[in-house]
Coordinates of N, CA and C in Angstrom, one line a residue:
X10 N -13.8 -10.9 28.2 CA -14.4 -11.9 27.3 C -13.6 -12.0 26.0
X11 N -13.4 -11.3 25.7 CA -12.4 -11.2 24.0 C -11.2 -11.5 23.9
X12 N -10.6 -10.9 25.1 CA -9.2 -12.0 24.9 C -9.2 -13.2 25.0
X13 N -9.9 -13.9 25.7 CA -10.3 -15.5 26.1 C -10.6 -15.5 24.9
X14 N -11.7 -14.8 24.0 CA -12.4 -15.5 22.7 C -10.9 -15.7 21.8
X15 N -10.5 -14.5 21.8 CA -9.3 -14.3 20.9 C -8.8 -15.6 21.2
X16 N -7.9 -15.7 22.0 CA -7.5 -17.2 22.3 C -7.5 -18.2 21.8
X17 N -8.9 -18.6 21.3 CA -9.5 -20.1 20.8 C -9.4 -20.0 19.8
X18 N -9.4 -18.5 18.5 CA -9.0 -18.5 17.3 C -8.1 -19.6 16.7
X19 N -8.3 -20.1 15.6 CA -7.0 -21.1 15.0 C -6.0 -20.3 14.7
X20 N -4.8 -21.0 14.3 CA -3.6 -20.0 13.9 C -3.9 -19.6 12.4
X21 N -4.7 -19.8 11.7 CA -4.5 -19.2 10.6 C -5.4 -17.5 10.6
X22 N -6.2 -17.4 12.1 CA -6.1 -16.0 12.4 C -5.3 -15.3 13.4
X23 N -4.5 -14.0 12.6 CA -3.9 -12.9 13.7 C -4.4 -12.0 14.2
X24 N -4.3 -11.7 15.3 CA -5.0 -10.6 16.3 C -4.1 -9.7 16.2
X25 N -4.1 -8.1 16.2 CA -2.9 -7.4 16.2 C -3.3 -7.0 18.2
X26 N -2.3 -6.5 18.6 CA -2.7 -5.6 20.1 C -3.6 -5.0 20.6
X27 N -4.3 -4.6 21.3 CA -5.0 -3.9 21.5 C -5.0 -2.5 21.0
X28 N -6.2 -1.6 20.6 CA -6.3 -0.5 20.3 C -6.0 0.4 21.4
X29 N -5.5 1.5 21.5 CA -5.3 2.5 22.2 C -6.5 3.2 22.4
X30 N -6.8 4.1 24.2 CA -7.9 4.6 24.2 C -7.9 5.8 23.1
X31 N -6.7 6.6 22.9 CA -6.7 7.4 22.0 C -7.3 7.2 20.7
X32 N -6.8 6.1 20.2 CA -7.1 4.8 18.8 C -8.8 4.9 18.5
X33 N -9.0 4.6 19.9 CA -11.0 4.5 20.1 C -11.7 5.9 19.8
X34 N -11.0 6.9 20.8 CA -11.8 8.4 21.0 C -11.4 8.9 19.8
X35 N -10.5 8.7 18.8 CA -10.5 9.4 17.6 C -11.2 8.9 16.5
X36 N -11.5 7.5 16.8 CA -12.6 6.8 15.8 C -13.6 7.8 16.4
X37 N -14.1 7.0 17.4 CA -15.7 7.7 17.8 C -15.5 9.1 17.3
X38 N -14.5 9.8 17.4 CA -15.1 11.9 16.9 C -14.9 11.5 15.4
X39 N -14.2 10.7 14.8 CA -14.1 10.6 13.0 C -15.4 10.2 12.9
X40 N -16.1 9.4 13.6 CA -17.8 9.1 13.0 C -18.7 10.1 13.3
X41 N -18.6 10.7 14.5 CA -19.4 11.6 15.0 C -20.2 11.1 16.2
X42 N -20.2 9.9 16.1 CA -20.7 9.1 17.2 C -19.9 8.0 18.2
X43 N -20.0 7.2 19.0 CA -19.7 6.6 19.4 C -19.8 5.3 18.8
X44 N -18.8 4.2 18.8 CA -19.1 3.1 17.8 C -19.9 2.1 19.5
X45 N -20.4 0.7 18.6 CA -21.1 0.0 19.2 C -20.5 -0.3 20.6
X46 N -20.9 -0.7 21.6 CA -19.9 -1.3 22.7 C -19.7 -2.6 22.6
X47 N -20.2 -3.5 21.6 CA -19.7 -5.1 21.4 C -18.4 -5.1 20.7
X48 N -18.1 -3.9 19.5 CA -16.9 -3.5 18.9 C -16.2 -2.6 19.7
X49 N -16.6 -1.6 20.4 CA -15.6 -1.0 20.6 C -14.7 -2.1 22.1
X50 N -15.3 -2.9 22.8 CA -14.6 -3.6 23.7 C -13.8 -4.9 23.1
X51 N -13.9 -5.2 21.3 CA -12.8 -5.9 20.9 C -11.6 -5.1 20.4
X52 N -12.4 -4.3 19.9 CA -11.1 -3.1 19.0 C -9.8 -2.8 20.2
X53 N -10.6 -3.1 22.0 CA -9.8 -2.8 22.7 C -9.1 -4.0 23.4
X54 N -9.3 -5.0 22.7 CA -8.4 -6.5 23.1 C -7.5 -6.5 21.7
X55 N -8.0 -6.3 20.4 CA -7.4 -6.2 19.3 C -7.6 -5.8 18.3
X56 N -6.3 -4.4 18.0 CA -7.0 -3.4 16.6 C -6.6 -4.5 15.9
X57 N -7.6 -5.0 15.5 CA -7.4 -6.0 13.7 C -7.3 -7.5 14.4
X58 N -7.9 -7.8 13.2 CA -8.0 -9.4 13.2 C -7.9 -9.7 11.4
X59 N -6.7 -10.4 10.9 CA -6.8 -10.8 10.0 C -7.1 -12.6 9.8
X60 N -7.6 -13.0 9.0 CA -8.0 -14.2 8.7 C -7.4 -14.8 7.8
X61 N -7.5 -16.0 7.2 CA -6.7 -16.9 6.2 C -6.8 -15.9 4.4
X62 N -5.5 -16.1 4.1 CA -5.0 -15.5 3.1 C -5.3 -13.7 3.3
X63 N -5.3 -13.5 4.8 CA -5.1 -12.2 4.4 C -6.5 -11.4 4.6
X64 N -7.2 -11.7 5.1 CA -8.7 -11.6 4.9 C -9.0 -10.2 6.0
X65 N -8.8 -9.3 6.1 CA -9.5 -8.4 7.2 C -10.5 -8.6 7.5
X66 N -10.6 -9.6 8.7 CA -11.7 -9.4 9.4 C -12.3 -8.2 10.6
X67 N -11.5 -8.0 10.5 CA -11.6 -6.8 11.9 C -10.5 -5.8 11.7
X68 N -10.8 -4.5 11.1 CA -9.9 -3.5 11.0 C -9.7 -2.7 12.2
X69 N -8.1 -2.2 12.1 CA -8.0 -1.5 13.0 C -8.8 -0.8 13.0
X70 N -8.8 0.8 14.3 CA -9.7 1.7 14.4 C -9.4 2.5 13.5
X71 N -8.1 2.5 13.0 CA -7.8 4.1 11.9 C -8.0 3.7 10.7
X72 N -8.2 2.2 10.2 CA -8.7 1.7 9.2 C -10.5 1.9 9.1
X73 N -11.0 1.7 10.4 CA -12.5 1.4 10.5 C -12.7 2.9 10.4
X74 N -12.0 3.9 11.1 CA -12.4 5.2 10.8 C -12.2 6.0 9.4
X75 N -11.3 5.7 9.2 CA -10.9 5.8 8.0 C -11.6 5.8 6.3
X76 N -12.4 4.2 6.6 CA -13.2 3.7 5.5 C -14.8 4.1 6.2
X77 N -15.3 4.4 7.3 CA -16.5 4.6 7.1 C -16.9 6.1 7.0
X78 N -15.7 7.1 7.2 CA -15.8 8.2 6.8 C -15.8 8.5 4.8
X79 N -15.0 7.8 4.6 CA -15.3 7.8 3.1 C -16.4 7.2 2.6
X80 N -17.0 6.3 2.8 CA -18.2 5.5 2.1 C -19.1 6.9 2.8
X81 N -19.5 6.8 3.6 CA -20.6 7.8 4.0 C -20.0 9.5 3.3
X82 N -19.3 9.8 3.2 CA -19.2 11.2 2.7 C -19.0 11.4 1.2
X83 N -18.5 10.4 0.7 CA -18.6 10.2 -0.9 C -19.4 10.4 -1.7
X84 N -19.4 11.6 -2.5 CA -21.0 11.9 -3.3 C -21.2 10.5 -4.9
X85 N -19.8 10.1 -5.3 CA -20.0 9.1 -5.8 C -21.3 7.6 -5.3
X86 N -20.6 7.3 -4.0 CA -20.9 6.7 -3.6 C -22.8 7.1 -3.2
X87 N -23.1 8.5 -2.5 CA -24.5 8.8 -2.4 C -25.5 8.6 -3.7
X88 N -24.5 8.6 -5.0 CA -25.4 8.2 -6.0 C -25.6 7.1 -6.6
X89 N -24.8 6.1 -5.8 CA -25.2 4.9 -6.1 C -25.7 3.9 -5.0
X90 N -25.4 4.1 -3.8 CA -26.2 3.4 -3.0 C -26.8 4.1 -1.7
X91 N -27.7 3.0 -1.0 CA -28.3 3.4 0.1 C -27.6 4.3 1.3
X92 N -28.2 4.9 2.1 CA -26.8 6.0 2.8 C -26.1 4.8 3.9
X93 N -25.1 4.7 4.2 CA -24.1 4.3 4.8 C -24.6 4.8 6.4
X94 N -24.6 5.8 6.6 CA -25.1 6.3 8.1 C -25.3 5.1 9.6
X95 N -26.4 4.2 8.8 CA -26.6 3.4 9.8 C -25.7 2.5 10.1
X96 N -24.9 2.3 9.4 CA -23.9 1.2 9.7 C -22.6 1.6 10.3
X97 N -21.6 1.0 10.5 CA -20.1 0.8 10.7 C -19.7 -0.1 10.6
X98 N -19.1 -0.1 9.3 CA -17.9 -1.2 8.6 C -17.3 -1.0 9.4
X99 N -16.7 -2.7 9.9 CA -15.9 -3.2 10.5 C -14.6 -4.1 9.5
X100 N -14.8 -4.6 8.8 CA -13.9 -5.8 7.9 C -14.7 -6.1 6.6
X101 N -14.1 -7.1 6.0 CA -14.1 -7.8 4.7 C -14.1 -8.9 4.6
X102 N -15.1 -9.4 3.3 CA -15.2 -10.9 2.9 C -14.1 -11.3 2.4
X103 N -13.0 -10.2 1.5 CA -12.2 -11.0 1.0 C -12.9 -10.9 -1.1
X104 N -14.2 -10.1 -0.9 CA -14.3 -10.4 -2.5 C -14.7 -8.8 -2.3
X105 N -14.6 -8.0 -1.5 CA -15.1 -6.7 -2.0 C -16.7 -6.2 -1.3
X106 N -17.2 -7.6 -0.9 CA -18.2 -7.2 0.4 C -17.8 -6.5 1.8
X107 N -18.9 -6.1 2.8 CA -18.2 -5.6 4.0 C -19.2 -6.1 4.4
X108 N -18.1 -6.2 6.1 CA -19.0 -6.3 7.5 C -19.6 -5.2 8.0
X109 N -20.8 -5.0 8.5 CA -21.2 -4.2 9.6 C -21.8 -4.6 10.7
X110 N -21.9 -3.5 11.4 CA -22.9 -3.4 12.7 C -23.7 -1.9 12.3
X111 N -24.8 -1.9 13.3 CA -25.9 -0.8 13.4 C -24.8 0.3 14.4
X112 N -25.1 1.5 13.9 CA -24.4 2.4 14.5 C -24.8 2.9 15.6
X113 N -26.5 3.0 15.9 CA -26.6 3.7 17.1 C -27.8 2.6 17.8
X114 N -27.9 1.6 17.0 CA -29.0 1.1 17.7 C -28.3 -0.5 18.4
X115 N -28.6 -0.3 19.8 CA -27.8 -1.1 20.6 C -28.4 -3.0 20.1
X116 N -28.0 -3.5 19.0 CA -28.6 -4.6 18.8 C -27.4 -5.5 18.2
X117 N -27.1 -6.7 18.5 CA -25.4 -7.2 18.3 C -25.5 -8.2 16.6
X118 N -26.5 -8.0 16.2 CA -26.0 -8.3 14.0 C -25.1 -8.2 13.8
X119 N -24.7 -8.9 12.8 CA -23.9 -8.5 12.0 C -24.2 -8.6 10.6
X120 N -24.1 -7.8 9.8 CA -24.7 -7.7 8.7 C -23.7 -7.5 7.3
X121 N -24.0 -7.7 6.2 CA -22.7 -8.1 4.8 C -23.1 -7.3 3.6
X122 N -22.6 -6.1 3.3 CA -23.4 -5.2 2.1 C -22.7 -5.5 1.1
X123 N -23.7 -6.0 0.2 CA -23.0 -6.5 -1.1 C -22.7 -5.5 -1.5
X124 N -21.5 -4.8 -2.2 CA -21.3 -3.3 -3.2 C -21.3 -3.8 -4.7
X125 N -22.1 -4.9 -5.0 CA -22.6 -5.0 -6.5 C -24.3 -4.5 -6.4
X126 N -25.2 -5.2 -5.6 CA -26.3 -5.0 -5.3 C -27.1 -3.8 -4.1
X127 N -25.5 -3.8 -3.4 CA -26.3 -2.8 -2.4 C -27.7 -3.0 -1.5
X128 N -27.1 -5.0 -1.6 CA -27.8 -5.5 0.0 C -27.3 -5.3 1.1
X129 N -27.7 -5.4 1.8 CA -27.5 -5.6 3.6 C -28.4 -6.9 3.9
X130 N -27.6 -7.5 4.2 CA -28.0 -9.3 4.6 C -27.3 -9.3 5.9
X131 N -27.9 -10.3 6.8 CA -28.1 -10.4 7.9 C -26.6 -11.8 8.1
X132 N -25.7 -11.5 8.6 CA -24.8 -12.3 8.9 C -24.4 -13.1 9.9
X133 N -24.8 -12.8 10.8 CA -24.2 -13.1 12.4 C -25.0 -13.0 13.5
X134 N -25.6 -13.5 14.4 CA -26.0 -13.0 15.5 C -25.0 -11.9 16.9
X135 N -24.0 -12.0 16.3 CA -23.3 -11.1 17.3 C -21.7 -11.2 16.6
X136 N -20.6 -10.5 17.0 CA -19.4 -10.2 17.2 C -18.8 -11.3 17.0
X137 N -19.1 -12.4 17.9 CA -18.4 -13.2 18.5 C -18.7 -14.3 17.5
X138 N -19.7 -14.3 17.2 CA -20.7 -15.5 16.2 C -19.6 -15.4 15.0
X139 N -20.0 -14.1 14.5 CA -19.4 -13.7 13.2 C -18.0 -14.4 12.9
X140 N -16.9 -14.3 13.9 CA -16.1 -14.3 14.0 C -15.5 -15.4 14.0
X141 N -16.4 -16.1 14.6 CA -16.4 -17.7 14.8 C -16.4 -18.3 13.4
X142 N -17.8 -17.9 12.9 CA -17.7 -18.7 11.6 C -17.2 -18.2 10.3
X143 N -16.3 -16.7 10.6 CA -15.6 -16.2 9.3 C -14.1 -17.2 9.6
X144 N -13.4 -17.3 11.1 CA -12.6 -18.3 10.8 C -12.8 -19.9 10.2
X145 N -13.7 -20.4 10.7 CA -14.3 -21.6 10.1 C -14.6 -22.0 8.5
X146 N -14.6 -20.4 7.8 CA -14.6 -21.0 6.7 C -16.8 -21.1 6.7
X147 N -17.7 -21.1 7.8 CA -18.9 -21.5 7.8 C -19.2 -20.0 7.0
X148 N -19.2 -18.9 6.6 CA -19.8 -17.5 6.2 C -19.9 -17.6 4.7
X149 N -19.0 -18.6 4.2 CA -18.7 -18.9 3.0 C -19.9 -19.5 2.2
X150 N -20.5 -20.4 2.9 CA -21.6 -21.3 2.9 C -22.8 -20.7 2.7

């Protein structure tokens, strides 16, 4: 399904290669858990998807591992917002917002945490949705 999706992207998004199974099993042990299976079967058509001007929409795995191990372990961060735990940042709006998904609860949202207010708004109906209208320019709206 993802490569075909990938496909239909315009050129002003890049897909990088697919993630490696290693790339995946070392995310899932850096979270402690296993990431979603809507993400973990894109991460494995392509670590990363950047968007127009640059936009991470879709971080690699050692990016996605990387940044949700720091937001969740950060005692800075525990004093200023809600715990991180349930989620997994995936990408960026491009102004300092992030994407997620629910981490253990099998449900395909996508959701946008403002880090001025430390909302979680509801984004996307799925992966594919999201994706759709972050190249489009419609998420903006």
């Amino acid at each position: 399904m993802w490569p075909e999706f990938i496909a239909t992207l315009p050129e002003t998004a890049e897909a990088a290669p697919p993630a490696t199974e290693a790339a995946l099993a070392d995310c899932a042990t850096a979270l402690g858990h296993a990431l979603p299976p809507a993400l973990t079967t894109l991460l494995a058509a392509a670590d990363g998807i950047t968007g127009e001007h640059g936009t991470e929409l879709l971080w690699p795995a050692e990016r996605l591992a990387a940044e949700n191990v720091a937001l969740r372990g950060g005692a800075e961060f525990a004093a200023l917002y809600m715990p991180f735990d349930p989620l997994v940042f995936f990408g960026e709006t491009g102004g300092g917002d992030l994407y997620a998904v629910l981490a253990r609860i099998d449900r395909p949202d996508v959701f946008v945490w403002d880090h001025e207010t430390d909302s979680r708004t509801w984004a996307a109906g799925s992966l594919a949705d999201h994706l759709r209208r972050a190249v489009s320019g419609l998420l903006d709206q």
